[in-house]
Amino acid sequence: MNIPFLDLQRIPVDVKIKLENKFSSMLHSGVFSGGKEVENFEKKMAQRLDCPDFLACSNGTDALEIALRLLQIGPGDKVAVPALTWVSTAEVVKILGADIVFVDTDPDGLIDLEKLQKTTSDQLKAVIPVHLYGKMVDMEKLCSWANKNSVKVIEDNAQGFGSTLYGKAAGTWGNVGCFSFYPTKNLGALGEAGGLVLKDQNLLEQAKRMINHGQSSRDVHDIIGKNARIDSLQAAFLNIFLDHFDHWQYLRKNYAQIYLDKLSGLSDLALPSNCHERSHNLHLFTIQTPERDKLKPFLKQKGIGTAVHYPKIIPEMDPYKDDGDYPVAKSISQQTLSLPLNPFLDEKEVVFVSDTIRRFFNS
Ligand SMILES: *Cc1c(COP(=O)(O)O)cnc(C)c1O
């Protein structure tokens, strides 16, 4: 068996043909920036998320940076960030010269709301909740606390597209929602892409300018922006992938259910909570075990690829060094293991992964 963690060569042939045809027609059209594909993508995304507008951009990290700039976060300001996340969440705060207040996570890896509420300071201007692994932070609770304390909420929804809470889509709860369509996400481009949801019409207009050099009309640059436009080609590919999204989510759900059924009852293994619920997009299927560092090479030797999200918490990385204690996030980083979960697997492979893991624990 050879079961890679995620192999994008496995995109089904019929989808590959559609992508090739799309590339060919784009090449003939000569439109590589803006245009109909970008418009269509933004329209379809807004529909799907059930929100008035969606703004496509270059990637998820730029989306986060733009969100902070729109909310005028800068030197002297503090921004709360979970101790366990992909580095972008912390990186953008530093880029803008603001200070990070790290917050420990709960056992699922989400920002701990009790601990967040204890960090209040006058300088705390914003919080960036991350829907890690696709599981949503309790946004109702977080937003109501943030409103009362005049703290802005920037959702890092890079991993949460397709997740909902009380029927409301991830990325539409905060003041700004940030999306990534990096190739490995549930909705992934064939390169870099991202997007933003902004509720405030004024901020939305500013964001449109900001991603295009602060330009309001040709050669008029009212604000300092950057080049954070999406490629038309990527928007076109994403339009094709969007048509397959629901079916691929269905497959993910099926495979996750197999893992949950087959892996239950092992004493040294904790399964992810609530991931069987409809509201979870199953971006990653993460188990936790103190045996992680033995299990990973064992699976590799049997031909099974896994990944660790993430082996190091951010406050332990040099540019973000912080002496605080983040015991829960730290323990996840030491015990978490992501199993293969993507629409390009087949059922036999998922069963084989499960059986191999059972064999590891039973021997
Ligand atoms: C992928 C990811 C990002 C960054 O998105 P890019 O499009 O790669 O810039 C940010 N935050 C989290 C949690 C991510 O998983």
GROMACS .gro file of N, CA, C and O and ligand atoms in nm, residues 59-61 64 85-86 88-89 130 156 158-159 180 182 185 192-193 310, ligand 1:
model
   87
   59ASN      N    1  -0.389   3.555  -0.139
   59ASN     CA    2  -0.369   3.439  -0.053
   59ASN      C    3  -0.422   3.469   0.087
   59ASN      O    4  -0.461   3.583   0.116
   60GLY      N    5  -0.423   3.369   0.172
   60GLY     CA    6  -0.480   3.386   0.305
   60GLY      C    7  -0.400   3.477   0.396
   60GLY      O    8  -0.457   3.550   0.478
   61THR      N    9  -0.268   3.473   0.381
   61THR     CA   10  -0.183   3.558   0.466
   61THR      C   11  -0.204   3.705   0.431
   61THR      O   12  -0.216   3.790   0.521
   64LEU      N   13  -0.526   3.827   0.584
   64LEU     CA   14  -0.512   3.860   0.727
   64LEU      C   15  -0.442   3.995   0.745
   64LEU      O   16  -0.484   4.078   0.826
   85THR      N   17  -0.129   2.748   1.598
   85THR     CA   18  -0.191   2.781   1.469
   85THR      C   19  -0.082   2.775   1.363
   85THR      O   20   0.035   2.752   1.395
   86TRP      N   21  -0.121   2.793   1.236
   86TRP     CA   22  -0.022   2.812   1.131
   86TRP      C   23   0.040   2.949   1.151
   86TRP      O   24  -0.027   3.042   1.198
   88SER      N   25   0.112   3.210   0.991
   88SER     CA   26   0.056   3.333   0.933
   88SER      C   27  -0.021   3.418   1.034
   88SER      O   28  -0.013   3.541   1.030
   89THR      N   29  -0.098   3.352   1.120
   89THR     CA   30  -0.184   3.423   1.214
   89THR      C   31  -0.102   3.518   1.301
   89THR      O   32  -0.147   3.630   1.331
  130VAL      N   33  -0.895   3.118   1.528
  130VAL     CA   34  -0.863   3.030   1.415
  130VAL      C   35  -0.952   2.906   1.425
  130VAL      O   36  -0.955   2.841   1.529
  156ASP      N   37  -0.964   3.394   1.129
  156ASP     CA   38  -0.873   3.322   1.039
  156ASP      C   39  -0.947   3.196   0.997
  156ASP      O   40  -0.948   3.095   1.067
  158ALA      N   41  -0.890   3.015   0.729
  158ALA     CA   42  -0.814   2.944   0.626
  158ALA      C   43  -0.848   2.794   0.624
  158ALA      O   44  -0.842   2.730   0.519
  159GLN      N   45  -0.884   2.739   0.740
  159GLN     CA   46  -0.912   2.595   0.746
  159GLN      C   47  -1.061   2.564   0.759
  159GLN      O   48  -1.098   2.448   0.764
  180SER      N   49  -0.828   3.120   0.285
  180SER     CA   50  -0.715   3.077   0.203
  180SER      C   51  -0.762   2.966   0.108
  180SER      O   52  -0.838   2.878   0.149
  182TYR      N   53  -0.517   2.796  -0.064
  182TYR     CA   54  -0.394   2.723  -0.087
  182TYR      C   55  -0.431   2.581  -0.131
  182TYR      O   56  -0.533   2.528  -0.087
  185LYS      N   57  -0.607   2.313   0.102
  185LYS     CA   58  -0.729   2.340   0.180
  185LYS      C   59  -0.848   2.266   0.118
  185LYS      O   60  -0.839   2.220   0.004
  192GLU      N   61  -0.171   2.995  -0.555
  192GLU     CA   62  -0.208   3.076  -0.439
  192GLU      C   63  -0.339   3.151  -0.464
  192GLU      O   64  -0.361   3.202  -0.573
  193ALA      N   65  -0.421   3.157  -0.361
  193ALA     CA   66  -0.543   3.239  -0.368
  193ALA      C   67  -0.601   3.253  -0.228
  193ALA      O   68  -0.573   3.172  -0.139
  310TYR      N   69   0.045   2.125   1.477
  310TYR     CA   70   0.177   2.163   1.430
  310TYR      C   71   0.277   2.115   1.534
  310TYR      O   72   0.242   2.114   1.653
  364LIG     C1   73  -0.321   2.809   0.526
  364LIG     C2   74  -0.335   2.897   0.645
  364LIG     C3   75  -0.308   3.035   0.640
  364LIG     C4   76  -0.240   3.103   0.524
  364LIG     O1   77  -0.298   3.095   0.402
  364LIG     P1   78  -0.207   3.114   0.269
  364LIG     O2   79  -0.308   3.119   0.162
  364LIG     O3   80  -0.116   2.997   0.262
  364LIG     O4   81  -0.133   3.242   0.285
  364LIG     C5   82  -0.336   3.112   0.751
  364LIG     N1   83  -0.384   3.058   0.863
  364LIG     C6   84  -0.410   2.926   0.874
  364LIG     C7   85  -0.467   2.872   1.001
  364LIG     C8   86  -0.384   2.840   0.766
  364LIG     O5   87  -0.408   2.710   0.779
   0.00000   0.00000   0.00000
